[in-house]
Coordinates of C-alpha atoms in Angstrom, one line a residue:
X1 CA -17.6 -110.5 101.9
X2 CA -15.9 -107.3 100.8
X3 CA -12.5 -107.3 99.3
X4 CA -10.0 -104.8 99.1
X5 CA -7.7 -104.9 95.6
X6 CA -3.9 -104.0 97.1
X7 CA -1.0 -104.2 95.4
X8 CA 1.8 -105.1 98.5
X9 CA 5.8 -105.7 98.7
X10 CA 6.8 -109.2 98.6
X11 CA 8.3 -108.0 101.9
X12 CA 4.7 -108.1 103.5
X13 CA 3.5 -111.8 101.8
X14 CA 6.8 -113.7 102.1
X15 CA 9.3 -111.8 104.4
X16 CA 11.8 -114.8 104.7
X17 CA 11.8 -115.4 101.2
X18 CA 12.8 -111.9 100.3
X19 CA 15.3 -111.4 102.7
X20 CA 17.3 -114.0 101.1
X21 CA 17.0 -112.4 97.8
X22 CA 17.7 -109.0 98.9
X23 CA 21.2 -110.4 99.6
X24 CA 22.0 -110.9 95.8
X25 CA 23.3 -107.4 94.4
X26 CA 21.9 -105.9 91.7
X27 CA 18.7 -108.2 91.3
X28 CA 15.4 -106.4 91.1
X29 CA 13.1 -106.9 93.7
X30 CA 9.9 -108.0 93.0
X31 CA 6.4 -107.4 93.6
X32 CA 3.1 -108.6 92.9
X33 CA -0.9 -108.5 93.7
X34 CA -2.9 -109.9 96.5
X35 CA -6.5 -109.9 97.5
X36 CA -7.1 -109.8 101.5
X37 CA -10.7 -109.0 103.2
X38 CA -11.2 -106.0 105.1
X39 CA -11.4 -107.6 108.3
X40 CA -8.4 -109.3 108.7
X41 CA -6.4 -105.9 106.7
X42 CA -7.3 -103.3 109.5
X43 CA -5.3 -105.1 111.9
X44 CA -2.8 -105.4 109.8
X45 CA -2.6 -101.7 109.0
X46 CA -3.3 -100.6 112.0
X47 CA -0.6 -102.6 113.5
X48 CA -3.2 -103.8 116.8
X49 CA -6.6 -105.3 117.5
X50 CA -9.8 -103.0 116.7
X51 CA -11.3 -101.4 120.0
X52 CA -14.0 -103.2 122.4
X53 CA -17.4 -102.0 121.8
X54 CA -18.6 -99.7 124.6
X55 CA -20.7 -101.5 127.2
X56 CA -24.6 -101.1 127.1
X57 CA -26.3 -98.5 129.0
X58 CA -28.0 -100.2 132.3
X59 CA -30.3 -97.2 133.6
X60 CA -30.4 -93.2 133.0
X61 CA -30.5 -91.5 136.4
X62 CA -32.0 -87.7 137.0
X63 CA -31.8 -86.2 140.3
X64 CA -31.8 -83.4 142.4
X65 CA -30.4 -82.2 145.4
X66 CA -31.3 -79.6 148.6
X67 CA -28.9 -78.9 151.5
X68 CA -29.2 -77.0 155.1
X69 CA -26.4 -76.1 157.0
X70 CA -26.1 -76.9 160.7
X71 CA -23.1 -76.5 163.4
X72 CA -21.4 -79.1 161.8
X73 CA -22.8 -81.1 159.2
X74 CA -24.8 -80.8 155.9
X75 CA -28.0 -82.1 155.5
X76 CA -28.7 -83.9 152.2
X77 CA -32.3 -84.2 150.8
X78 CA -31.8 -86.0 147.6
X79 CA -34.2 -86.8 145.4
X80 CA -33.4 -89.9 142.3
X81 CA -35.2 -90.6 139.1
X82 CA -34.0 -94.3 138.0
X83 CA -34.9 -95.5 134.6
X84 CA -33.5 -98.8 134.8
X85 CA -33.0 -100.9 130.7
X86 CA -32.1 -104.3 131.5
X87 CA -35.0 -106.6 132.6
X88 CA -34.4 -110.1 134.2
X89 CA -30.6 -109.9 135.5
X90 CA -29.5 -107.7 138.5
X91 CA -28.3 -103.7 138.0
X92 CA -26.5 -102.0 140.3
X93 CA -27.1 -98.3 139.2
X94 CA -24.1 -96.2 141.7
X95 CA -25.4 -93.0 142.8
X96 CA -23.5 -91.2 145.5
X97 CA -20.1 -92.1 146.7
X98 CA -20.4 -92.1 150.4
X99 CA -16.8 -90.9 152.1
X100 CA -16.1 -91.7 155.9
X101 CA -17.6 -88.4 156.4
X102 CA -20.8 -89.2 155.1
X103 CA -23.5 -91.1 155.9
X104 CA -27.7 -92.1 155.2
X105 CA -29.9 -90.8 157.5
X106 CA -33.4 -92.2 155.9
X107 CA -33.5 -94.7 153.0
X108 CA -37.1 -95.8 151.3
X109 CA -38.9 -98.8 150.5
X110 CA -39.4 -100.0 147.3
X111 CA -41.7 -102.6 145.9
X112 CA -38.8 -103.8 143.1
X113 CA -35.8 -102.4 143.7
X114 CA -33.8 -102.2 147.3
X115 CA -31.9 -98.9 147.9
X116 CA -28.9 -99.4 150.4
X117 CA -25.2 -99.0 150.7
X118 CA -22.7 -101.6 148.9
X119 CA -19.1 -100.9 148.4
X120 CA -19.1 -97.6 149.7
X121 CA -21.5 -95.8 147.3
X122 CA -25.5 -95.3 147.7
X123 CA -26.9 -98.2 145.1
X124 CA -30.5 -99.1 143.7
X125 CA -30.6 -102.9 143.3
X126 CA -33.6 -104.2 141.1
X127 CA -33.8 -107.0 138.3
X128 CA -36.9 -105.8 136.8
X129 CA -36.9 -102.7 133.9
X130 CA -38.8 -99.7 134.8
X131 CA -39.0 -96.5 136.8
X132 CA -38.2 -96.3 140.2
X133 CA -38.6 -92.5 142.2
X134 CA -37.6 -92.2 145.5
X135 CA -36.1 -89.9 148.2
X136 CA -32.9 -90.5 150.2
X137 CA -31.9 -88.3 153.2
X138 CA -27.7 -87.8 154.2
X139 CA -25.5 -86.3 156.4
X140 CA -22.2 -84.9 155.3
X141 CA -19.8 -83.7 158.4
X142 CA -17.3 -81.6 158.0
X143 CA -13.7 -82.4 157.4
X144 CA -12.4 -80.4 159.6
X145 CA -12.5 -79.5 163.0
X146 CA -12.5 -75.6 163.9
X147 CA -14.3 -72.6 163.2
X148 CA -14.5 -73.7 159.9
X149 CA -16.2 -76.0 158.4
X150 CA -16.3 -78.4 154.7
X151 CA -17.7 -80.6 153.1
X152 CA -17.8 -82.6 150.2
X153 CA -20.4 -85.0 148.5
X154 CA -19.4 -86.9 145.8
X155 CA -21.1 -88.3 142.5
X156 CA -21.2 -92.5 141.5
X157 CA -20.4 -93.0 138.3
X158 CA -24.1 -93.8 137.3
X159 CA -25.2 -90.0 138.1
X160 CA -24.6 -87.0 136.4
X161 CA -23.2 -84.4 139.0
X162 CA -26.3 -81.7 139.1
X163 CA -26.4 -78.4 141.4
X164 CA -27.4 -78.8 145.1
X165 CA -29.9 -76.1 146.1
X166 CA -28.3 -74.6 149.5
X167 CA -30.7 -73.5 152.3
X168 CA -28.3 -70.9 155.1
X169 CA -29.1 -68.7 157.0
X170 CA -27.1 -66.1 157.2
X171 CA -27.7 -64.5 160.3
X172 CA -26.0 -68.2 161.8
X173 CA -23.8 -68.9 159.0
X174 CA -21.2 -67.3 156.8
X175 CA -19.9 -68.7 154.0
X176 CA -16.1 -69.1 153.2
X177 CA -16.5 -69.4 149.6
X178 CA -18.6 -67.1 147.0
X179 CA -21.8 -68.8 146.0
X180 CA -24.3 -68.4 143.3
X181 CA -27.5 -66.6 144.9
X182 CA -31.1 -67.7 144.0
X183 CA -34.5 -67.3 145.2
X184 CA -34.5 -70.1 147.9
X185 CA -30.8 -69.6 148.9
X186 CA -27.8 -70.2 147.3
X187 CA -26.4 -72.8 144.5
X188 CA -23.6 -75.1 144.3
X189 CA -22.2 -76.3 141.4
X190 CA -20.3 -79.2 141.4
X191 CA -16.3 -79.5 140.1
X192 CA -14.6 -83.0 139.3
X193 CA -17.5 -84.7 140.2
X194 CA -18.0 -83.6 143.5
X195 CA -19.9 -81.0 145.7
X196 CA -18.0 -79.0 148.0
X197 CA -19.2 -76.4 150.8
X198 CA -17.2 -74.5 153.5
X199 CA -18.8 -72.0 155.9
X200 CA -18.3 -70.6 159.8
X201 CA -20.5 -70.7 162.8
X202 CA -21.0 -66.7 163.6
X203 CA -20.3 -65.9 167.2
X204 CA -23.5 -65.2 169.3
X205 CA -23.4 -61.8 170.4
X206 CA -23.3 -61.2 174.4
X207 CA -26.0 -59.8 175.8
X208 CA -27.0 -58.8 178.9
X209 CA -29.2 -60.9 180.6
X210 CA -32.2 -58.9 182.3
X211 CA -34.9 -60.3 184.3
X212 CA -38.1 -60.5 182.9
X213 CA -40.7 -59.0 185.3
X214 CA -43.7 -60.3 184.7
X215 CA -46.7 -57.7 186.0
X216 CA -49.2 -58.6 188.6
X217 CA -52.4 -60.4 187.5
X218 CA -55.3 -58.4 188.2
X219 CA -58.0 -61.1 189.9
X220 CA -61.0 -62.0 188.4
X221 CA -63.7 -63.8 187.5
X222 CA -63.9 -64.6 183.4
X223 CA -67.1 -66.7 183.5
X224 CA -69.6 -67.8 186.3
X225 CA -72.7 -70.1 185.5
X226 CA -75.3 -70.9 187.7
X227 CA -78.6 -73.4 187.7
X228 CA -81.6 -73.3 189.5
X229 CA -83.4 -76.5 190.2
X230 CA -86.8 -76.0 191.8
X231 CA -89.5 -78.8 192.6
X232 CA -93.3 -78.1 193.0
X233 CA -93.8 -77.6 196.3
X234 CA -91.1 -74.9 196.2
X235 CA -87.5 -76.4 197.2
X236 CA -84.8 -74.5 195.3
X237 CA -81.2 -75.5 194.6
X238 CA -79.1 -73.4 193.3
X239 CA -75.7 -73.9 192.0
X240 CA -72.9 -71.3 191.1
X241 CA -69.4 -72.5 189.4
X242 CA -67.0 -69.7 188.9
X243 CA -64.2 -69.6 186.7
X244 CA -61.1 -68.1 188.8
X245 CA -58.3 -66.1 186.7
X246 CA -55.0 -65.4 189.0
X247 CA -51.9 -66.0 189.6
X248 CA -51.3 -65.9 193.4
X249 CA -52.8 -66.8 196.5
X250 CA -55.5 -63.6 196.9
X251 CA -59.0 -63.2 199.0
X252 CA -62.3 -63.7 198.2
X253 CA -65.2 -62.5 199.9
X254 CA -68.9 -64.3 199.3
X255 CA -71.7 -62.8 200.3
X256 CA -74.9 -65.3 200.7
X257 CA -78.6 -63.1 199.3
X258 CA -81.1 -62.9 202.2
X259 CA -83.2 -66.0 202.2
X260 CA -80.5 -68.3 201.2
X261 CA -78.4 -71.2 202.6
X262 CA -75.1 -71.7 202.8
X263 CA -74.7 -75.8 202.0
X264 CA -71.2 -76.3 200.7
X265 CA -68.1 -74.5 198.5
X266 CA -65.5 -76.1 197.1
X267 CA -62.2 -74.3 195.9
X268 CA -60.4 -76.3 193.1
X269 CA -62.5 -80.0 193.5
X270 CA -61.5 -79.1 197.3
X271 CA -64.3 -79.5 199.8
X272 CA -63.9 -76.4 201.8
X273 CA -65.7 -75.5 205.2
X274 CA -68.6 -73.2 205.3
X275 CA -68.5 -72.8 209.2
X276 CA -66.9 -69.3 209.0
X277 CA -69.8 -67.5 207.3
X278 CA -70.4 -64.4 209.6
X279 CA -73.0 -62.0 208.6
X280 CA -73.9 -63.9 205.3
X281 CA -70.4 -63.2 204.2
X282 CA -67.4 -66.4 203.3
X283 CA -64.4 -65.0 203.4
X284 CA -61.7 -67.4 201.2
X285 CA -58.4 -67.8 200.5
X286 CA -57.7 -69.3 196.9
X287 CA -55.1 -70.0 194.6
X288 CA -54.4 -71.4 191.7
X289 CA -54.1 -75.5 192.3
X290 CA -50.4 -75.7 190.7
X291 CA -47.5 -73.2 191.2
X292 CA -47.0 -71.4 188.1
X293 CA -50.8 -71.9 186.7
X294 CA -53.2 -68.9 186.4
X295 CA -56.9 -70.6 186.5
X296 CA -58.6 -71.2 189.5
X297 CA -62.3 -72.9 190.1
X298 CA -64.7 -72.3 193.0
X299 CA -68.2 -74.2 193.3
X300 CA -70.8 -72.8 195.7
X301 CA -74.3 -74.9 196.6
X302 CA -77.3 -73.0 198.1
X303 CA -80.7 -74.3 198.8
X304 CA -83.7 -71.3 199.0
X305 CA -87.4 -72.3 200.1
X306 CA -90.1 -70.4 198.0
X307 CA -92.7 -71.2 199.0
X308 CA -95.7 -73.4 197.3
X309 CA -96.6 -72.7 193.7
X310 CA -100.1 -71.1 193.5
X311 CA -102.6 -70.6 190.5
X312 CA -99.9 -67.6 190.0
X313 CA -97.4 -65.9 191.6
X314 CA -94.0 -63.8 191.7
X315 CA -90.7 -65.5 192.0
X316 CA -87.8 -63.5 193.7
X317 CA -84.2 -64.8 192.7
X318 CA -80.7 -64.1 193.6
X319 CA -77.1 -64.9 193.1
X320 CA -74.4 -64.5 195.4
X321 CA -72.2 -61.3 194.9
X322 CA -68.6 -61.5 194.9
X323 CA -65.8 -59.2 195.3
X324 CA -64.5 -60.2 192.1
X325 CA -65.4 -58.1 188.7
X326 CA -66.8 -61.3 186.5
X327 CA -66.9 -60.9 182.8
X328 CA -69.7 -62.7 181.7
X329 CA -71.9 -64.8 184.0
X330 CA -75.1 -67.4 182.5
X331 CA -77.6 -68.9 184.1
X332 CA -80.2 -71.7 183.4
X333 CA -83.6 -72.1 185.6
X334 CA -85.7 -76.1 185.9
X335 CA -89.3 -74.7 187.3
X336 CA -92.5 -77.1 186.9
X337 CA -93.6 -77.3 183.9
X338 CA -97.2 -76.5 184.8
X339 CA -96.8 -72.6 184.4
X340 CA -95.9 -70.3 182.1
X341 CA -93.1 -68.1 183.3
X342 CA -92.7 -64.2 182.0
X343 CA -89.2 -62.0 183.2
X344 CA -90.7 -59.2 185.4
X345 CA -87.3 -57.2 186.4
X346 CA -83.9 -58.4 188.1
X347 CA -80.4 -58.1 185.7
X348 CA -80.8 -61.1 184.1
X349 CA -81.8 -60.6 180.8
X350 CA -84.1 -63.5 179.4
X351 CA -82.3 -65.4 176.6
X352 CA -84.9 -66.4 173.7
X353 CA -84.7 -67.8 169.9
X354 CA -81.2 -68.4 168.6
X355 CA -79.2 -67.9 171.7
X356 CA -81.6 -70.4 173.5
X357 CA -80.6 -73.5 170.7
X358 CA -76.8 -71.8 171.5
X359 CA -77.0 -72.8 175.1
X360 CA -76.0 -75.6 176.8
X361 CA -79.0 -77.3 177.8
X362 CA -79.4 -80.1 180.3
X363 CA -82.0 -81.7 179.0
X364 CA -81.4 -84.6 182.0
X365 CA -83.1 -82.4 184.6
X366 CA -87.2 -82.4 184.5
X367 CA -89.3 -79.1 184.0
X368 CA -89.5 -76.2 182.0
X369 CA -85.9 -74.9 181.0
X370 CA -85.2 -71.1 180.9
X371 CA -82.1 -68.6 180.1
X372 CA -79.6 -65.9 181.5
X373 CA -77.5 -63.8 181.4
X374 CA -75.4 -60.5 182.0
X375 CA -72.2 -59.1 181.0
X376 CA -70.1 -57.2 183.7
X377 CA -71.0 -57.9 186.9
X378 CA -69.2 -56.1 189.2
X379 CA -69.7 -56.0 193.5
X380 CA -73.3 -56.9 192.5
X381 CA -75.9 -59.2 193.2
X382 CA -77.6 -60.3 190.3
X383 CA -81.1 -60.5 190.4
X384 CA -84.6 -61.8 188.7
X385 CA -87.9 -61.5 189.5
X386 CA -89.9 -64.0 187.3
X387 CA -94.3 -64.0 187.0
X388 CA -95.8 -67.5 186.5
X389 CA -99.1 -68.4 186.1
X390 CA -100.7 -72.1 185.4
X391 CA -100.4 -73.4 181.7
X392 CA -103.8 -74.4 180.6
X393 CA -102.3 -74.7 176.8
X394 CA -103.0 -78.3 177.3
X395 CA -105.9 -78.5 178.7
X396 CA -109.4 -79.5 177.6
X397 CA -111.0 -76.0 179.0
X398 CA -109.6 -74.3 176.2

């Protein structure tokens, strides 16, 4: 053990003793040598006992922090970093003191720590050392009541008070105090620990309330497709779905080709009565099924008797016209699969290559499979005139 060589009063080593003494006049005093360890002579010298040791570190917390503003609260997206020492007892590591004003809004899940509220600040529990990364989510309302608003989040004493990156828009919001700009918003720095932000609601500005007229909406007809379903001894069916743009109840007019039948319509899944037809012509009124909407649908079955297939022959095909513009119309023909068939005139342009593995094929429905179409078909019929003659491709003549 260190000792300290100190040469000391007899006042100091036998205070009673020397006291008597001093009381004789004109007797010396006297004095002496004494060895004393350090340990026991800084007490003594410094009159008190030595300070207690600072208390061990538990867990080193980084964080950071973004805010919104809304009408009357700030809203808190804080994000924690906890590095927590001790391993096999509890730590409490205090983040955020949460005021009356304040509350969580989300809290996470951890797999070895629990986040919560204890005591009235935000708290990571855990007994096991390591990292833990999370996210909490806050409101802060404002203190006040008014125009104006504040508030204030404060710091636990585990944190280190950090900046809060503020997101306002300040076309809403004006803010009472002057704040540090940056590229996302503005910054706020913290002062004794805490964060504070104070701001005002801007008035909306009156305007003049003007009713939006909506125009008219032109009817029309933005896609039609129709099949064809023939058997051999010459029984067509053919079936004609149009796609109805409006917005109103308007008229349609139908006029039925020369040579077909009339079988049924239906206007929006609606079964709709064909007995009107004068002169070839259904006259209809349709509307979109629901107030407001701006699609329609209309469905019209016709049956056409051509006659019995020959060796070869000329088919003549038509569509119904309508008084309707339509944008883009398809069509898809079933024949027997017996003949070749060859596009001789009409409108219909035959589809072939690509834009045949493009269409929608109904491979359910037997016989040969060809495709349609034309663009712009306006107060029109459309029309095709198809050549077939009997496929011997097959056959053992060849």
């Amino acid at each position: 053990m260190r000792t300290l060589s100190l040469v000391v009063g007899l006042l100091l080593l036998a205070p009673k003793a020397l006291a008597a003494e001093d009381a004789t006049p004109n007797k010396p005093a006297r004095s002496g040598t004494a060895t004393v360890p350090l340990d026991e002579l800084i007490p003594l010298y410094a009159g008190r006992e030595a300070p207690a040791p600072a208390p061990p570190t538990d867990a080193v917390v980084t964080s950071t922090l973004k805010g919104r503003l809304s009408a009357d609260a700030l809203q808190v997206e804080a994000g924690f970093q906890v590095e927590v020492l001790a391993d096999g007892r509890w730590t409490q590591v205090r983040l955020l003191q949460l005021d009356s004003d304040t509350f969580t809004t989300t809290l996470p899940t951890l797999d070895d720590a629990m986040v919560g509220v204890v005591d009235g600040y935000l708290c990571l529990l855990t007994r096991k050392a390591g990292r833990h990364v999370f996210d909490v989510g806050l409101t802060v309302r404002s203190q006040v009541a008014g125009p104006e608003r504040r508030a204030q989040l404060r710091f636990g004493p585990h944190a280190s008070p950090v900046p809060l990156a503020l997101e306002a828009d300040t076309s809403v919001f004006t803010l009472t105090e002057s704040l540090a700009t940056s590229r996302d918003g503005y910054t706020v720095y913290p002062a004794q620990g805490a964060l504070r932000v104070g701001w005002r609601a801007l008035a909306p500005v009156a305007r003049e309330a003007k009713p939006q007229a909506r125009p008219p909406l032109e009817p029309r007809i933005s896609e039609a497709t129709a099949s064809w379903v023939s058997t051999l001894e010459g029984r067509a069916t053919l079936r004609v779905h149009y796609d109805l743009s409006l917005d109103r109840e308007q008229s349609l007019e139908l006029s039925v080709p020369e040579g077909l039948t009339l079988e049924r319509v239906t206007l929006n899944a609606i079964p709709v009565s064909v007995e009107g037809v004068e002169a070839g012509v259904l006259k209809l009124k349709v509307a979109p099924p629901r107030l407001g909407e701006t699609e329609g649908a209309l469905e019209v079955v016709l049956t056409q008797e051509l006659g019995v297939f020959h060796l070869s022959g000329r088919l003549k095909l038509a569509l119904p016209r309508v008084s309707w513009p339509v944008a883009e119309l398809r069509a898809r023909a079933h024949f027997p699969s017996v003949f070749n068939y060859r596009r001789e005139g009409g409108s219909l342009e035959l589809l072939e290559g690509e834009e045949v593995a493009a269409a929608d094929a109904d491979e359910a429905l037997p016989g040969k499979v060809l495709y349609f179409r034309q663009y712009l078909v306006a107060a029109s019929a459309p029309t095709l005139e198809l050549g077939y003659s009997v496929d011997i491709s097959t056959s053992y003549f060849r």
